[in-house]
Amino acid sequence: MTYLAKPRLHHPDLPKNKLGYTHRDYEGTVSTLCAGCGHDSISGAIIQAFFELDVPPHRVAKLSGIGCSSKTPTYFLGNSHGFNSVHGRMPSVLTGANLANRDLIYFGVSGDGDSASIGLGQFAHLMRRGVNMVYIVENNGVYGLTKGQFSATADKGSKAKRGAVNNDEPIDMVMLALQLGASFVARSFSGDKEQLVPLIRAAIAHHGAAFIDVISPCVAFNNHPGSTKSYDFVREHNEAVNRLDFMPAKTEITTEYAPGTLQEVVQHDGSVLRLRKLHEDYDASDKAGAMNYLLQRQAAGEIVTGLLYLRPDADDLHRLLNTVDVPLNQLSEKELIPGAAALEKFNASLR
Amino acid sequence: MKQTVAPIERVNDFVVKFANVNGSGSASANLLFAKSILRMGIPVAPRNIFPSNIQGLPTWFEVRVNENGWRGRRGGVDLMVAMNPQTWEQDVKEIEPGGYLFYDSTKPLPAAKFRDDITIIGMPLTGICNREYTDARQRQLFKNIIYVGALSALLEIEPEAIAELIGELYKGKEALLKPNVQAMRMGRTYAQNELDWPLGIRVKRANAVGEKIFIEGNSAAALGCVYGGATVAAWYPITPSSSLAEAFARHCRRFRTDPATGKARYAIVQAEDELASIGIVIGATWNGARAFTCTSGPGISLMQEFIGLAYFAEIPAVLFDIQRGSPSTGMPTRTQQADLLSCAYASHGDTKHVLIFPQDPKEAFEFAALSFDLADRLQTPIFVMMDLDIGMQDWLCEPLAWDDSRKLDRGKVMSYEDLEAGKDFGRYLDVDGDGIAYRTYPGTHPNRGSYFTRGSTKDRYARYTEDGATYVDNMQRLQRKFETAKQYLPTPVRKDAAQKTRCGAIYFGSTAPAMEEALAALAGQGIHLDTLRIRAFPFHDEIADFIADHEQVYVVEQNRDAQMRMLLVNELAVDAAKLIPVLHYDGTPITARFILREVGEKLAMFNVTPLRKVAP
């Protein structure tokens, strides 16, 4: 039951971040998802990422659509405002929220049904507009809440729990995000927190549309032999192209690496993304190359993970609309209302 | 041809209709014609009757000249400017007996194409243009200005008024200004030399315009959004609402650009569809901005799910519905009032919404500004119910007014200080008994006041629940809130006749000018009718009182199914038999003539009042 509060009993030795918050301050209510659900691991990674980044929880707005994944914002950042909107339409709500106040962090959580089927249109246009946000799809290839129907990301030929075979081509959210203009695109696996946490941290620090497709097995309906979204299958076929070390702005860089194995990217806010290359020739700044590589590896049956594309100097919707620096929801009446004298002039122009 | 009916003789009271082909540049010339009469101090009511098409289909522009200032469509045509061979038969037929036909006589037409009860005025417009201009586009565009010049002679429009308007139109574009003035003079001179002028219908300088302004409802509503403090607009192009969003952009560039930085104090998104439009609005208002969308019937249909969310999760939103011919794609460029039910009860389940009905552009401005206060105060969607006739036609209105001491009503919002002071925050907790709970904006306080917004059932502290009693408690509070809404909404306008009468009429929105005119005509015939103009839903008690006070109440509206009547019957404990529908829904704006005929017939049928024959 999602309204059950967790006991707020803190261990005195719990580590604190720079704001004096412990890990617990970034948690939400107890999860009501199935034991072993990949989504809960992602919630854990989100909590860790925000804790490590010293983000005040109330400066985050978390938004979701409908489905198992969309329930998860209740399970992290309990001091943030949350919005569980309608099925497939979180992108528009997030866009509006972002327009109202450019100073908060917008964190969208969705699923493959929510984003790849009913919400594919809104997903596409959100990416096109470059809304400054983190958008995570918790991708399990299946409709969980309605008990096991295929979703649009299910691979062709993959088997449902009761044996039905999926005949439709899968939608690859990463390819879509790349094509549609997302400026930070990654794929990860809920079972690989080491990879996932730095990716989420980097995505939060990224100024622009950051998208992470997280393969997140459904233990109830899609974790059997024949599924391509099961823990076993993903572990066997996971091909990470790089490992990310995320360093917030002004971190002293100490470790040394052999030349050619490291790609360093500085983002708008001064944070540094250090990519340890696992594949010599993978270049995360080359969109066309990334798409080409993904297509090839996908054909070979691999699931490519890591930071797949990054444009650190991306524009966001506010820059494109040239909105004022002050959040629109904080403008004063004086700044908003032209007044009676201006109206009289306007009248005069209509005679 | 000998004319069988005496030509109509009327000064400052007639209807001119232009029949053109769309995409030929006629609309701006015709508007110039209308405005030049306005400049002579004579009220006009122009109506652009256009097809859902860009080029090549028939389009009409009707100008009613009326010194009394009646703004409704009159019906009938006194002078037809027939420039479209495609619609010739229909156009000629529409002229009132004794009326006038102005046509391009370059190519002779057989006598059978004309009527013998009207005055025929031929002018070889194409011939003149072919002689004067070599460029095909110029021949077309200047033809329009030439006939405006000719009409100025025929109707005695002061040429200075036209020249002044051309000067304003092409200010800073000398290359366009001079040839336009020349073309106008050429047409005028031709008419003075070759045609019989003036006609029996003509204008004479008057002083009946005063300080009034000439404005489209969509532009006025968009300005109301600026004055109402809207900062976020999301929309999807749809006739007849697109010009509202475009006008908002124009007004914002003028009034909302930070003078120091040149940056925008607003954000406008042309969304991918209407679902996204309303989603963006809901996200923005949830986060403490004022936001709106504008659409028409099909857009309202698409927004249904989100509207239910905004109702149930109690998120402010403003929606402008510029109604058009319906159902389905219907008549996209024609007017109707046919979205009442789809807005009043929008979305699945038990939902009810606040509607407000402006009668003209001036009220569109006022109601637009007010709608944002209402949305914040009531934390619910507010529908501003306009239509194509108000939205896309230029109306002569009282000047727009603003009181600088007016403050925005942001409704019940808990601040950082409130939360810090330890005030009990329950997002759905009715502390004041009016059904309206306090809300907080995201990001307000580090550890107080956050809550989870959802479309599923929740308790008073916004916690998820499936408990029946909690659900009912919440639904009853929403009902209470809907009652509370009445005190903030524009009240109905009741006008009682000079004499006590058993009959009344209820109307709303763009029916107002036709109704007022019809009422004056009825009064002139000694027939008395009390009227009530509804301006908002939920209904104020005065509406039930008005119905109770009369034996027969005509409910005049512009749709087939008598939707306002349905709402009245459904929402008020009134005797349905008393409410007699008067329905106009062919896509043209309702006319006083129509109301007079319908009400006259019905009065006779019910034998309510001894009735003399009602003139058309």
mmCIF file of C-alpha atoms in Angstrom, chain A residues 123-261:
data_model
loop_
_atom_site.group_PDB
_atom_site.id
_atom_site.type_symbol
_atom_site.label_atom_id
_atom_site.label_comp_id
_atom_site.label_asym_id
_atom_site.label_seq_id
_atom_site.Cartn_x
_atom_site.Cartn_y
_atom_site.Cartn_z
ATOM 1 C CA PHE A 123 7.796 11.253 -26.162
ATOM 2 C CA ALA A 124 8.921 12.244 -29.651
ATOM 3 C CA HIS A 125 7.932 15.873 -29.343
ATOM 4 C CA LEU A 126 9.396 16.240 -25.880
ATOM 5 C CA MET A 127 12.767 15.118 -27.223
ATOM 6 C CA ARG A 128 12.439 17.350 -30.278
ATOM 7 C CA ARG A 129 11.896 20.409 -28.094
ATOM 8 C CA GLY A 130 14.945 19.771 -25.959
ATOM 9 C CA VAL A 131 13.169 20.147 -22.642
ATOM 10 C CA ASN A 132 15.740 20.348 -19.854
ATOM 11 C CA MET A 133 15.042 17.194 -17.861
ATOM 12 C CA VAL A 134 15.932 13.615 -17.111
ATOM 13 C CA TYR A 135 13.624 11.088 -18.745
ATOM 14 C CA ILE A 136 13.937 7.486 -17.710
ATOM 15 C CA VAL A 137 12.081 4.664 -19.380
ATOM 16 C CA GLU A 138 11.961 1.608 -17.149
ATOM 17 C CA ASN A 139 11.818 -0.840 -19.998
ATOM 18 C CA ASN A 140 10.602 -4.379 -19.383
ATOM 19 C CA GLY A 141 8.918 -5.160 -22.694
ATOM 20 C CA VAL A 142 5.661 -5.984 -21.029
ATOM 21 C CA TYR A 143 2.508 -4.513 -19.519
ATOM 22 C CA GLY A 144 2.810 -5.403 -15.863
ATOM 23 C CA LEU A 145 -0.240 -3.795 -14.246
ATOM 24 C CA THR A 146 -2.576 -5.411 -16.754
ATOM 25 C CA LYS A 147 -0.786 -8.742 -16.353
ATOM 26 C CA GLY A 148 1.613 -9.586 -19.087
ATOM 27 C CA GLN A 149 0.657 -8.273 -22.550
ATOM 28 C CA PHE A 150 3.567 -7.466 -24.889
ATOM 29 C CA SER A 151 4.653 -3.859 -25.114
ATOM 30 C CA ALA A 152 6.022 -2.119 -28.206
ATOM 31 C CA THR A 153 9.633 -2.593 -27.092
ATOM 32 C CA ALA A 154 9.317 -6.391 -26.934
ATOM 33 C CA ASP A 155 11.691 -7.956 -29.438
ATOM 34 C CA LYS A 156 10.298 -9.743 -32.445
ATOM 35 C CA GLY A 157 10.224 -13.451 -31.706
ATOM 36 C CA SER A 158 10.405 -13.053 -27.948
ATOM 37 C CA LYS A 159 8.071 -15.225 -25.932
ATOM 38 C CA ALA A 160 5.412 -14.210 -23.450
ATOM 39 C CA LYS A 161 5.054 -16.081 -20.179
ATOM 40 C CA ARG A 162 2.192 -18.179 -21.545
ATOM 41 C CA GLY A 163 4.043 -18.923 -24.749
ATOM 42 C CA ALA A 164 2.677 -16.384 -27.235
ATOM 43 C CA VAL A 165 5.314 -15.102 -29.657
ATOM 44 C CA ASN A 166 5.657 -11.418 -30.460
ATOM 45 C CA ASN A 167 5.362 -10.802 -34.208
ATOM 46 C CA ASP A 168 5.827 -7.041 -34.262
ATOM 47 C CA GLU A 169 9.070 -5.156 -34.762
ATOM 48 C CA PRO A 170 10.351 -3.598 -31.549
ATOM 49 C CA ILE A 171 10.620 0.144 -31.032
ATOM 50 C CA ASP A 172 14.104 1.082 -29.857
ATOM 51 C CA MET A 173 13.674 4.100 -27.604
ATOM 52 C CA VAL A 174 17.382 4.916 -27.768
ATOM 53 C CA MET A 175 17.366 5.092 -31.553
ATOM 54 C CA LEU A 176 14.281 7.265 -31.413
ATOM 55 C CA ALA A 177 15.774 9.608 -28.838
ATOM 56 C CA LEU A 178 18.915 9.952 -30.929
ATOM 57 C CA GLN A 179 17.010 10.674 -34.088
ATOM 58 C CA LEU A 180 14.660 13.118 -32.367
ATOM 59 C CA GLY A 181 17.369 15.299 -30.904
ATOM 60 C CA ALA A 182 17.902 14.261 -27.291
ATOM 61 C CA SER A 183 21.273 15.646 -26.276
ATOM 62 C CA PHE A 184 22.106 12.978 -23.669
ATOM 63 C CA VAL A 185 21.229 9.406 -24.554
ATOM 64 C CA ALA A 186 22.144 6.347 -22.527
ATOM 65 C CA ARG A 187 21.076 2.787 -21.997
ATOM 66 C CA SER A 188 21.591 0.819 -18.851
ATOM 67 C CA PHE A 189 20.342 -2.164 -16.915
ATOM 68 C CA SER A 190 18.555 -2.122 -13.586
ATOM 69 C CA GLY A 191 20.843 -4.945 -12.464
ATOM 70 C CA ASP A 192 23.985 -2.853 -12.972
ATOM 71 C CA LYS A 193 23.875 -0.083 -10.392
ATOM 72 C CA GLU A 194 27.574 0.679 -10.877
ATOM 73 C CA GLN A 195 26.793 1.711 -14.428
ATOM 74 C CA LEU A 196 23.397 3.248 -13.766
ATOM 75 C CA VAL A 197 24.101 5.623 -10.862
ATOM 76 C CA PRO A 198 26.809 7.677 -12.630
ATOM 77 C CA LEU A 199 24.612 7.839 -15.720
ATOM 78 C CA ILE A 200 21.712 9.278 -13.700
ATOM 79 C CA ARG A 201 24.052 11.767 -11.984
ATOM 80 C CA ALA A 202 25.419 12.905 -15.323
ATOM 81 C CA ALA A 203 21.916 13.136 -16.778
ATOM 82 C CA ILE A 204 20.765 15.342 -13.891
ATOM 83 C CA ALA A 205 23.748 17.639 -14.448
ATOM 84 C CA HIS A 206 23.122 17.723 -18.193
ATOM 85 C CA HIS A 207 21.416 20.875 -19.482
ATOM 86 C CA GLY A 208 18.989 19.642 -22.108
ATOM 87 C CA ALA A 209 16.928 16.582 -22.902
ATOM 88 C CA ALA A 210 18.572 13.616 -21.171
ATOM 89 C CA PHE A 211 17.169 10.191 -21.886
ATOM 90 C CA ILE A 212 18.051 6.888 -20.249
ATOM 91 C CA ASP A 213 16.537 3.628 -21.409
ATOM 92 C CA VAL A 214 16.910 1.249 -18.489
ATOM 93 C CA ILE A 215 16.213 -2.402 -19.187
ATOM 94 C CA SER A 216 14.332 -3.434 -16.084
ATOM 95 C CA PRO A 217 13.137 -7.036 -15.970
ATOM 96 C CA CYS A 218 9.593 -7.786 -14.871
ATOM 97 C CA VAL A 219 9.888 -10.684 -12.443
ATOM 98 C CA ALA A 220 6.181 -11.439 -12.615
ATOM 99 C CA PHE A 221 5.573 -11.496 -16.361
ATOM 100 C CA ASN A 222 8.762 -11.292 -18.388
ATOM 101 C CA ASN A 223 11.630 -13.073 -16.692
ATOM 102 C CA HIS A 224 11.373 -16.499 -18.301
ATOM 103 C CA PRO A 225 13.364 -18.322 -20.979
ATOM 104 C CA GLY A 226 12.448 -16.948 -24.393
ATOM 105 C CA SER A 227 12.160 -13.396 -23.086
ATOM 106 C CA THR A 228 14.805 -10.897 -24.246
ATOM 107 C CA LYS A 229 14.173 -8.651 -21.242
ATOM 108 C CA SER A 230 14.896 -11.219 -18.509
ATOM 109 C CA TYR A 231 17.705 -10.856 -15.981
ATOM 110 C CA ASP A 232 19.554 -13.783 -17.523
ATOM 111 C CA PHE A 233 19.197 -12.637 -21.104
ATOM 112 C CA VAL A 234 20.253 -9.056 -20.422
ATOM 113 C CA ARG A 235 23.262 -10.175 -18.365
ATOM 114 C CA GLU A 236 24.394 -12.470 -21.137
ATOM 115 C CA HIS A 237 23.923 -9.965 -23.956
ATOM 116 C CA ASN A 238 24.850 -6.687 -22.262
ATOM 117 C CA GLU A 239 27.615 -4.952 -24.237
ATOM 118 C CA ALA A 240 28.743 -1.814 -22.431
ATOM 119 C CA VAL A 241 30.557 0.589 -24.745
ATOM 120 C CA ASN A 242 31.976 2.654 -21.899
ATOM 121 C CA ARG A 243 32.035 3.197 -18.164
ATOM 122 C CA LEU A 244 31.218 6.614 -16.884
ATOM 123 C CA ASP A 245 32.817 8.454 -14.021
ATOM 124 C CA PHE A 246 30.835 11.544 -13.182
ATOM 125 C CA MET A 247 32.563 14.422 -11.426
ATOM 126 C CA PRO A 248 30.571 17.464 -10.337
ATOM 127 C CA ALA A 249 32.060 20.845 -11.163
ATOM 128 C CA LYS A 250 35.397 21.698 -9.527
ATOM 129 C CA THR A 251 36.337 18.122 -8.682
ATOM 130 C CA GLU A 252 40.041 17.615 -8.812
ATOM 131 C CA ILE A 253 40.893 14.976 -11.384
ATOM 132 C CA THR A 254 43.549 12.618 -10.117
ATOM 133 C CA THR A 255 43.428 9.240 -11.806
ATOM 134 C CA GLU A 256 45.456 8.730 -14.929
ATOM 135 C CA TYR A 257 44.548 6.593 -17.865
ATOM 136 C CA ALA A 258 46.359 5.228 -20.841
ATOM 137 C CA PRO A 259 45.982 7.511 -23.863
ATOM 138 C CA GLY A 260 43.116 6.665 -26.218
ATOM 139 C CA THR A 261 41.108 4.910 -23.555
#
